[in-house]
Amino acid sequence: MSQIPATLRYSASHEWVRVDNDLATVGITDHAQAELSDVVYVDLPKPGATLKAGTVAAVVESVKAASDIYSPLTGEVVEVNSALVSAPELVNKDPYGEAWLFRVKLANSAELDLLMDAAKYKASINE
Amino acid sequence: MTMFGDWAMPVQYTGIVDEHNAVRSAAGVFDISHMGEFFVRGTNAADFLNHTLSNDVAKLAVGQGQYTLMCNELGGVIDDLILYRLAEDDYFLVVNAAKIGEDEKYLTQFLPAGVSFENASPRYAALALQGPKALTIARKFFGEAWPEPRRNAITHASWNCQDVLTARTGYTGEDGLELFFAPEIADNFFHGLLKAGETDGLKPCGLGARDTLRLEAGLPLNGNDLSLAHSAFAAGLEPFLGFAKEPIYPGKNVMMEQKAAGARFKLAAFRVPSGPPPRPHYHLFSGADAVGEVTSGAPSPTLGCGIGLAYLRADVAMPGTALEMEVRDRRVPVEVVKKPFYKRAA
């Protein structure tokens, strides 16, 4: 059973979102990190770049494969977690905490309604 | 779990790196039941195989095994396999799962008188027991009567009154065994082996670790590093090509000409000192020139950096050459190195 914090929102492609006013922090779920296992490299978006919801924003590489991470929301990247460059294994250790990937300034808060709550996400991964 | 042809196979049990490290430091067991098993028998079997496969069958004593290639007329690789000589006129072939049908067709097409062929794949399940503790575990598992095979050799063992072929071969760069037995006993055999190796740190391992282990050991994977697109000579497999033997097998003359003229491309090893790991189909550059394509790549758990194999233009395939790898629209420095990446302590 993976952890699915009740306070977050989730995308079908296994990203989580934490909203703080007009800032959204994005990472990958515990379920996703367990599926990937052994993360060895993370490519982050460029600060200042504008991301569109549903497009590739980052890449997380495990021993197995390189996996695209999609931005769940549209907006400008205001901060990236550069700690992951030297410590990509944080994605496995603390996916909801230290291993957040990037923060975007929300361009369209209505997009939040398209994301799942914890119960829906839990059902979507058959847990 | 993943589908590999018709086989549902585990990618990992406890994690690729965990399993990889278990094989390097203790032991791991892999389910390799998907591999194909053939028998070629008869008074003309040796001569037939010597005209069909690349390595010199005449060098194979009873009880020995050899790595060998099945090539097309241009030296392109149809399959790579291990040929064991079980008795005077009795040969056992272990081939890649995806190639069982093609290999069978190839071998039976011109089967001469005095040679019989059997595709025995449905009669065999198989496990690979690999790592520095593999032999210790096998001795416990099979008991004192087990005739322990030497490196590359094969013996008959008995386990619960069942015949087991025990070969001292593998695909990980470690010492170890490949074990062939009836599928009916597979469940008990697998769990019995795990139990026997419990105190020695034996772990079940999946396809993920199998791939990183063989890549570190510089062993090619058919379908990735070996294909019809490049000859076995370009793949760097000359020690297994029997150029000194008399019989002509498909592709031999073409590859001997390649040796005389120099191959245009060579399968070379490279490492990525820092940056994203290489993956199959990434392109390598020398300045503005595209000089090759990656056929295998992964982060190396033992070396702690990305490693890969690529067919490189021969003039940039020497160890020490600095090249660049294109990853997601940017270039990352890589260095051509000698194979293998990892060699176990003698």
Coordinates of C-alpha atoms in Angstrom, one line a residue:
Chain A
M1 CA 0.0 0.0 0.0
S2 CA 1.4 3.3 -1.0
Q3 CA 1.0 6.6 0.9
I4 CA -1.6 9.0 -0.5
P5 CA -1.8 12.2 1.7
A6 CA -5.4 13.5 2.0
T7 CA -4.4 17.1 1.6
L8 CA -2.9 16.8 -1.9
R9 CA -4.5 16.6 -5.4
Y10 CA -3.4 14.0 -8.0
S11 CA -3.1 13.5 -11.8
A12 CA -3.8 10.3 -13.7
S13 CA -0.1 10.3 -14.6
H14 CA 0.9 10.0 -10.9
E15 CA 2.0 13.6 -10.1
W16 CA 0.8 15.2 -6.9
V17 CA 0.0 18.9 -6.4
R18 CA 0.1 21.0 -3.2
V19 CA -1.6 24.4 -3.6
D20 CA -0.6 27.4 -1.5
N21 CA -2.6 30.5 -2.7
D22 CA -1.6 30.9 -6.4
L23 CA 1.5 28.6 -6.1
A24 CA 1.4 24.9 -6.9
T25 CA 4.1 22.5 -5.8
V26 CA 4.5 19.4 -8.0
G27 CA 6.1 16.0 -7.3
I28 CA 5.5 12.3 -8.1
T29 CA 3.5 10.0 -5.9
D30 CA 4.7 7.3 -3.6
H31 CA 3.1 4.8 -6.0
A32 CA 5.0 6.2 -8.9
Q33 CA 8.4 6.2 -7.1
A34 CA 7.8 2.6 -6.0
E35 CA 7.0 1.6 -9.6
L36 CA 10.1 3.3 -10.9
S37 CA 12.4 2.2 -8.1
D38 CA 16.0 3.4 -7.7
V39 CA 15.9 6.9 -9.2
V40 CA 19.3 7.9 -10.4
Y41 CA 18.8 11.1 -12.3
V42 CA 16.3 14.0 -12.5
D43 CA 15.9 16.6 -15.3
L44 CA 14.0 19.7 -14.1
P45 CA 12.3 22.4 -16.0
K46 CA 13.9 25.8 -16.4
P47 CA 12.8 28.5 -13.9
G48 CA 10.9 31.1 -15.9
A49 CA 9.6 28.6 -18.4
T50 CA 5.9 28.4 -19.0
L51 CA 4.4 24.9 -18.7
K52 CA 1.1 23.8 -20.2
A53 CA -1.1 21.3 -18.3
G54 CA -0.5 17.8 -19.6
T55 CA 2.9 18.5 -21.3
V56 CA 6.3 17.1 -20.3
A57 CA 7.8 19.2 -17.6
A58 CA 10.6 17.0 -16.2
V59 CA 12.2 13.6 -16.6
V60 CA 12.9 11.1 -13.8
E61 CA 15.3 8.3 -14.6
S62 CA 15.5 5.1 -12.7
V63 CA 17.8 2.1 -13.4
K64 CA 15.0 0.7 -15.5
A65 CA 14.1 3.6 -17.8
A66 CA 13.6 7.4 -18.3
S67 CA 10.1 8.5 -17.4
D68 CA 8.4 11.7 -18.5
I69 CA 6.8 13.8 -15.8
Y70 CA 3.9 15.9 -16.9
S71 CA 2.9 19.3 -15.5
P72 CA -0.6 18.8 -14.0
L73 CA -1.2 22.6 -14.3
T74 CA -0.5 25.6 -16.6
G75 CA 1.8 28.3 -15.3
E76 CA 5.2 29.8 -15.0
V77 CA 8.0 27.8 -13.2
V78 CA 9.0 29.9 -10.3
E79 CA 11.3 27.5 -8.5
V80 CA 12.8 24.0 -9.0
N81 CA 14.2 21.6 -6.5
S82 CA 17.9 21.7 -7.4
A83 CA 18.7 19.4 -4.4
L84 CA 17.5 16.5 -6.6
V85 CA 20.4 17.1 -9.1
S86 CA 22.9 15.8 -6.6
A87 CA 20.5 13.6 -4.6
P88 CA 18.0 12.0 -7.0
E89 CA 17.4 9.1 -4.5
L90 CA 15.3 11.6 -2.5
V91 CA 12.5 10.8 -4.9
N92 CA 12.4 7.3 -3.5
K93 CA 12.9 8.3 0.1
D94 CA 10.6 11.3 0.5
P95 CA 8.4 11.7 -2.6
Y96 CA 5.9 14.1 -0.9
G97 CA 8.5 16.1 1.1
E98 CA 12.1 16.7 0.2
A99 CA 11.6 15.4 -3.3
W100 CA 9.2 18.0 -4.6
L101 CA 10.1 18.8 -8.3
F102 CA 9.0 22.3 -9.2
R103 CA 6.6 25.1 -8.3
V104 CA 4.4 26.9 -10.8
K105 CA 2.5 30.1 -10.5
L106 CA -1.1 29.1 -11.4
A107 CA -2.4 30.6 -14.6
N108 CA -5.8 28.9 -14.5
S109 CA -7.0 27.7 -11.1
A110 CA -10.0 26.0 -12.7
E111 CA -7.5 23.3 -13.8
L112 CA -7.3 22.2 -10.2
D113 CA -10.9 20.9 -10.4
L114 CA -9.7 18.4 -13.1
L115 CA -7.3 16.7 -10.7
M116 CA -8.3 13.9 -8.4
D117 CA -8.6 13.9 -4.6
A118 CA -6.8 11.2 -2.5
A119 CA -9.8 8.8 -2.5
K120 CA -10.2 9.0 -6.3
Y121 CA -6.5 8.5 -6.9
K122 CA -6.4 5.6 -4.5
A123 CA -9.2 4.0 -6.4
S124 CA -7.4 4.7 -9.7
I125 CA -4.4 2.7 -8.7
N126 CA -6.5 -0.1 -7.3
E127 CA -5.5 0.3 -3.7
Chain B
M1 CA 5.9 -8.2 -14.1
T2 CA 6.4 -7.6 -17.8
M3 CA 5.6 -9.6 -21.0
F4 CA 8.6 -11.0 -22.8
G5 CA 7.2 -12.8 -25.8
D6 CA 4.6 -15.1 -24.4
W7 CA 6.3 -15.2 -21.0
A8 CA 5.2 -13.1 -18.0
M9 CA 8.4 -12.3 -16.2
P10 CA 9.4 -10.3 -13.1
V11 CA 11.4 -7.1 -13.8
Q12 CA 12.3 -6.9 -10.1
Y13 CA 11.5 -8.5 -6.7
T14 CA 13.0 -6.2 -4.1
G15 CA 14.5 -3.6 -6.5
I16 CA 17.0 -3.7 -9.4
V17 CA 19.9 -2.2 -7.5
D18 CA 19.3 -4.4 -4.4
E19 CA 19.2 -7.5 -6.6
H20 CA 22.2 -6.4 -8.6
N21 CA 24.3 -5.9 -5.5
A22 CA 23.2 -9.3 -4.1
V23 CA 24.7 -11.0 -7.2
R24 CA 27.9 -9.0 -7.0
S25 CA 28.4 -9.6 -3.2
A26 CA 26.6 -12.9 -2.5
A27 CA 24.2 -14.6 -4.9
G28 CA 21.0 -14.3 -6.9
V29 CA 18.7 -16.7 -8.7
F30 CA 17.0 -15.8 -12.0
D31 CA 14.1 -17.7 -13.6
I32 CA 15.4 -18.3 -17.2
S33 CA 12.8 -20.8 -18.1
H34 CA 12.0 -18.7 -21.2
M35 CA 15.4 -19.8 -22.8
G36 CA 15.1 -22.4 -25.5
E37 CA 16.8 -25.9 -25.3
F38 CA 17.6 -28.0 -28.3
F39 CA 19.3 -31.4 -28.7
V40 CA 21.3 -32.2 -31.8
R41 CA 22.4 -35.8 -31.9
G42 CA 24.0 -38.4 -34.1
T43 CA 27.2 -39.5 -35.7
N44 CA 27.4 -36.4 -38.0
A45 CA 26.2 -33.9 -35.3
A46 CA 29.6 -32.4 -34.7
D47 CA 30.4 -31.9 -38.4
F48 CA 26.9 -30.5 -39.0
L49 CA 27.2 -28.0 -36.1
N50 CA 30.7 -27.0 -37.2
H51 CA 29.4 -26.0 -40.6
T52 CA 26.4 -24.2 -39.0
L53 CA 27.7 -22.4 -35.9
S54 CA 30.7 -20.1 -35.7
N55 CA 32.9 -21.5 -32.9
D56 CA 35.1 -24.5 -33.4
V57 CA 33.1 -27.6 -32.3
A58 CA 36.2 -29.8 -32.6
K59 CA 37.6 -27.9 -29.6
L60 CA 34.7 -29.0 -27.5
A61 CA 35.5 -32.0 -25.2
V62 CA 32.7 -34.1 -23.8
G63 CA 31.2 -32.2 -20.8
Q64 CA 32.3 -28.8 -22.1
G65 CA 30.3 -25.8 -23.3
Q66 CA 31.2 -23.0 -25.7
Y67 CA 29.7 -19.6 -26.6
T68 CA 28.9 -19.5 -30.3
L69 CA 27.0 -17.6 -33.0
M70 CA 24.4 -18.4 -35.6
C71 CA 25.0 -16.0 -38.5
N72 CA 23.5 -15.2 -41.8
E73 CA 25.5 -15.2 -45.1
L74 CA 26.7 -11.6 -44.3
G75 CA 27.8 -12.5 -40.8
G76 CA 24.7 -10.7 -39.3
V77 CA 23.7 -12.3 -36.0
I78 CA 20.6 -14.5 -36.0
D79 CA 21.3 -15.8 -32.4
D80 CA 24.0 -16.2 -29.9
L81 CA 23.9 -19.4 -27.8
I82 CA 25.8 -21.8 -25.7
L83 CA 26.6 -25.2 -27.2
Y84 CA 27.3 -28.0 -24.7
R85 CA 28.6 -31.5 -25.6
L86 CA 26.9 -33.9 -23.2
A87 CA 28.3 -37.1 -24.8
E88 CA 30.3 -38.1 -27.8
D89 CA 27.4 -37.5 -30.3
D90 CA 25.0 -35.6 -28.1
Y91 CA 24.9 -31.8 -28.1
F92 CA 22.7 -29.5 -26.0
L93 CA 22.0 -25.9 -27.2
V94 CA 20.7 -23.1 -25.1
V95 CA 19.2 -20.3 -27.2
N96 CA 17.4 -17.0 -26.8
A97 CA 13.7 -17.3 -26.1
A98 CA 12.7 -14.8 -28.9
K99 CA 14.7 -16.9 -31.4
I100 CA 13.5 -20.4 -30.7
G101 CA 11.4 -20.6 -33.9
E102 CA 13.9 -19.0 -36.2
D103 CA 16.8 -21.1 -34.8
E104 CA 14.8 -24.3 -35.2
K105 CA 14.0 -23.4 -38.8
Y106 CA 17.6 -22.5 -39.5
L107 CA 19.0 -25.7 -38.0
T108 CA 16.5 -28.2 -39.5
Q109 CA 16.5 -26.7 -43.0
F110 CA 19.5 -28.6 -44.1
L111 CA 19.7 -31.3 -41.5
P112 CA 21.9 -34.1 -43.0
A113 CA 21.5 -37.8 -42.7
G114 CA 22.9 -39.1 -39.4
V115 CA 21.7 -36.0 -37.4
S116 CA 18.6 -35.7 -35.3
F117 CA 17.1 -32.4 -34.0
E118 CA 14.8 -32.0 -31.0
N119 CA 13.4 -28.7 -29.7
A120 CA 13.2 -29.7 -26.1
S121 CA 12.2 -26.2 -24.8
P122 CA 8.8 -27.4 -23.4
R123 CA 10.6 -30.1 -21.4
Y124 CA 12.8 -27.7 -19.5
A125 CA 12.5 -25.0 -16.9
A126 CA 15.7 -23.3 -16.0
L127 CA 17.3 -21.1 -13.3
A128 CA 20.5 -19.2 -13.2
L129 CA 22.3 -19.2 -9.8
Q130 CA 24.9 -16.5 -10.0
G131 CA 27.4 -14.8 -7.6
P132 CA 30.4 -15.5 -5.4
K133 CA 28.3 -17.7 -3.1
A134 CA 26.6 -19.6 -6.0
L135 CA 28.8 -22.7 -5.8
T136 CA 28.6 -22.8 -2.0
I137 CA 24.8 -22.8 -2.2
A138 CA 24.7 -25.4 -5.0
R139 CA 26.9 -27.7 -2.9
K140 CA 24.4 -27.5 0.0
F141 CA 21.4 -27.9 -2.4
F142 CA 22.6 -30.9 -4.4
G143 CA 24.6 -32.6 -1.6
E144 CA 27.9 -34.3 -1.6
A145 CA 27.4 -36.6 -4.6
W146 CA 27.0 -33.6 -7.0
P147 CA 29.7 -33.7 -9.7
E148 CA 30.7 -30.0 -9.6
P149 CA 31.3 -28.7 -13.1
R150 CA 34.4 -26.7 -13.9
R151 CA 34.1 -23.3 -15.6
N152 CA 32.1 -23.6 -18.9
A153 CA 31.5 -27.3 -18.2
I154 CA 28.2 -29.2 -17.7
T155 CA 27.4 -32.2 -15.5
H156 CA 24.3 -34.3 -14.6
A157 CA 23.0 -33.8 -11.0
S158 CA 20.3 -35.5 -9.2
W159 CA 17.8 -33.6 -7.0
N160 CA 14.9 -35.6 -5.3
C161 CA 15.6 -38.4 -7.9
Q162 CA 15.1 -35.9 -10.8
D163 CA 17.8 -35.3 -13.4
V164 CA 19.2 -31.8 -13.5
L165 CA 21.7 -30.4 -16.0
T166 CA 24.2 -28.2 -14.1
A167 CA 26.3 -25.9 -16.3
R168 CA 29.0 -23.6 -14.9
T169 CA 28.0 -20.7 -17.2
G170 CA 26.1 -17.4 -16.8
Y171 CA 25.3 -13.9 -18.0
T172 CA 26.3 -11.7 -15.0
G173 CA 30.1 -11.6 -14.9
E174 CA 30.1 -13.6 -11.8
D175 CA 30.9 -17.3 -11.2
G176 CA 27.7 -19.4 -11.1
L177 CA 25.5 -22.0 -12.7
E178 CA 22.7 -22.4 -15.1
L179 CA 20.4 -25.3 -14.1
F180 CA 18.0 -27.1 -16.4
F181 CA 15.3 -29.4 -15.1
A182 CA 11.7 -30.6 -15.7
P183 CA 9.0 -27.8 -15.4
E184 CA 6.9 -30.1 -13.1
I185 CA 9.5 -29.7 -10.3
A186 CA 10.2 -26.0 -11.0
D187 CA 8.2 -24.6 -8.1
N188 CA 9.7 -26.9 -5.4
F189 CA 13.2 -26.5 -7.0
F190 CA 13.0 -22.7 -7.0
H191 CA 11.9 -22.5 -3.4
G192 CA 14.2 -25.2 -2.3
L193 CA 17.1 -23.3 -3.8
L194 CA 16.1 -20.1 -2.1
K195 CA 15.9 -21.9 1.2
A196 CA 19.4 -23.5 0.7
G197 CA 20.8 -20.0 0.0
E198 CA 19.0 -18.2 2.8
T199 CA 22.0 -17.8 5.1
D200 CA 24.3 -16.9 2.2
G201 CA 22.3 -13.9 1.2
L202 CA 20.7 -15.5 -1.9
K203 CA 18.0 -13.3 -3.4
P204 CA 15.5 -13.8 -6.3
C205 CA 16.4 -11.5 -9.2
G206 CA 14.4 -10.2 -12.1
L207 CA 15.1 -9.1 -15.7
G208 CA 16.1 -5.6 -14.6
A209 CA 19.1 -6.8 -12.6
R210 CA 20.0 -9.4 -15.3
D211 CA 20.3 -6.5 -17.8
T212 CA 22.5 -4.3 -15.6
L213 CA 24.7 -7.2 -14.6
R214 CA 25.3 -8.4 -18.1
L215 CA 26.0 -4.9 -19.3
E216 CA 28.6 -4.2 -16.7
A217 CA 30.2 -7.5 -17.7
G218 CA 30.2 -6.3 -21.3
L219 CA 28.1 -9.2 -22.5
P220 CA 25.9 -8.4 -25.6
L221 CA 22.1 -8.8 -25.6
N222 CA 20.6 -10.3 -28.7
G223 CA 18.1 -7.9 -30.3
N224 CA 19.9 -4.9 -28.8
D225 CA 23.7 -5.3 -29.3
L226 CA 23.5 -8.2 -31.7
S227 CA 21.3 -8.2 -34.8
L228 CA 21.4 -8.7 -38.5
A229 CA 22.4 -5.1 -39.0
H230 CA 26.0 -5.7 -37.8
S231 CA 28.3 -8.8 -38.2
A232 CA 29.4 -10.8 -35.2
F233 CA 32.9 -9.6 -36.1
A234 CA 31.8 -5.9 -35.8
A235 CA 30.3 -6.9 -32.5
G236 CA 33.8 -7.8 -31.2
L237 CA 33.1 -11.5 -31.0
E238 CA 36.2 -12.7 -33.0
P239 CA 37.3 -15.2 -30.3
F240 CA 34.1 -17.1 -30.9
L241 CA 34.2 -17.0 -34.7
G242 CA 36.5 -20.0 -35.4
F243 CA 38.4 -18.2 -38.2
A244 CA 41.2 -20.8 -37.8
K245 CA 38.9 -23.8 -38.3
E246 CA 38.5 -25.4 -41.7
P247 CA 34.6 -25.8 -42.0
I248 CA 32.9 -22.8 -43.6
Y249 CA 29.8 -21.6 -41.8
P250 CA 27.4 -18.9 -43.1
G251 CA 29.1 -15.5 -42.8
K252 CA 32.6 -16.8 -42.1
N253 CA 34.2 -15.6 -45.4
V254 CA 32.5 -12.2 -45.3
M255 CA 33.7 -11.7 -41.7
M256 CA 37.3 -12.8 -42.5
E257 CA 37.3 -10.2 -45.3
Q258 CA 36.0 -7.6 -42.8
K259 CA 38.9 -8.5 -40.5
A260 CA 41.4 -8.0 -43.4
A261 CA 39.9 -4.8 -44.5
G262 CA 38.9 -3.4 -41.1
A263 CA 35.3 -3.1 -40.0
R264 CA 33.6 0.3 -40.5
F265 CA 31.7 0.1 -37.3
K266 CA 32.6 -1.6 -34.0
L267 CA 30.6 -2.4 -30.9
A268 CA 32.3 -0.2 -28.3
A269 CA 31.8 0.5 -24.6
F270 CA 31.5 4.0 -23.2
R271 CA 30.8 5.7 -19.9
V272 CA 29.0 8.9 -19.0
P273 CA 31.2 10.4 -16.1
S274 CA 28.3 12.6 -15.0
G275 CA 24.8 13.2 -16.4
P276 CA 21.9 11.2 -17.5
P277 CA 22.4 7.5 -18.2
P278 CA 22.5 6.3 -21.8
R279 CA 19.6 4.5 -23.3
P280 CA 19.2 2.5 -26.5
H281 CA 18.9 4.6 -29.7
Y282 CA 20.6 7.7 -28.3
H283 CA 23.0 9.1 -30.8
L284 CA 26.7 9.7 -30.3
F285 CA 28.7 12.6 -31.8
S286 CA 32.3 13.5 -32.5
G287 CA 32.0 17.2 -33.0
A288 CA 29.3 17.7 -35.6
D289 CA 29.5 14.2 -36.9
A290 CA 27.0 11.5 -35.9
V291 CA 29.3 8.6 -35.3
G292 CA 27.1 5.9 -33.7
E293 CA 24.0 4.7 -31.9
V294 CA 23.6 3.3 -28.5
T295 CA 22.4 -0.3 -28.4
S296 CA 22.4 -0.9 -24.6
G297 CA 22.6 1.6 -21.8
A298 CA 21.9 1.9 -18.1
P299 CA 23.1 3.5 -14.8
S300 CA 25.8 1.1 -13.5
P301 CA 25.1 0.2 -9.8
T302 CA 28.7 -1.0 -9.4
L303 CA 30.4 2.0 -11.1
G304 CA 28.0 4.7 -10.0
C305 CA 27.8 6.2 -13.5
G306 CA 26.0 5.7 -16.8
I307 CA 27.5 2.9 -19.1
G308 CA 26.6 1.8 -22.5
L309 CA 27.4 -0.1 -25.7
A310 CA 27.2 1.5 -29.1
Y311 CA 28.2 0.8 -32.7
L312 CA 30.8 3.5 -33.3
R313 CA 32.6 4.5 -36.5
A314 CA 35.9 2.5 -36.2
D315 CA 38.0 5.7 -36.2
V316 CA 36.4 6.9 -33.0
A317 CA 35.9 3.5 -31.3
M318 CA 39.3 3.4 -29.5
P319 CA 39.3 3.5 -25.7
G320 CA 40.0 7.0 -24.4
T321 CA 38.2 8.8 -27.3
A322 CA 36.0 11.7 -26.0
L323 CA 32.5 11.9 -27.6
E324 CA 29.2 13.5 -26.9
M325 CA 25.8 11.8 -26.4
E326 CA 22.6 13.6 -27.3
V327 CA 20.0 13.4 -24.6
R328 CA 16.7 15.4 -24.9
D329 CA 18.2 18.1 -27.2
R330 CA 21.4 18.6 -25.3
R331 CA 24.9 17.0 -25.5
V332 CA 26.6 15.2 -22.6
P333 CA 30.3 14.3 -22.7
V334 CA 31.1 10.5 -22.8
E335 CA 34.3 8.5 -23.0
V336 CA 35.0 5.3 -24.9
V337 CA 36.4 2.7 -22.5
K338 CA 37.7 -0.9 -22.7
K339 CA 35.2 -3.8 -22.2
P340 CA 34.2 -5.1 -19.8
F341 CA 33.1 -2.4 -17.3
Y342 CA 33.3 -4.8 -14.5
K343 CA 35.6 -7.8 -14.0
R344 CA 35.3 -10.0 -10.9
A345 CA 38.4 -10.5 -8.7
A346 CA 40.1 -13.8 -9.7

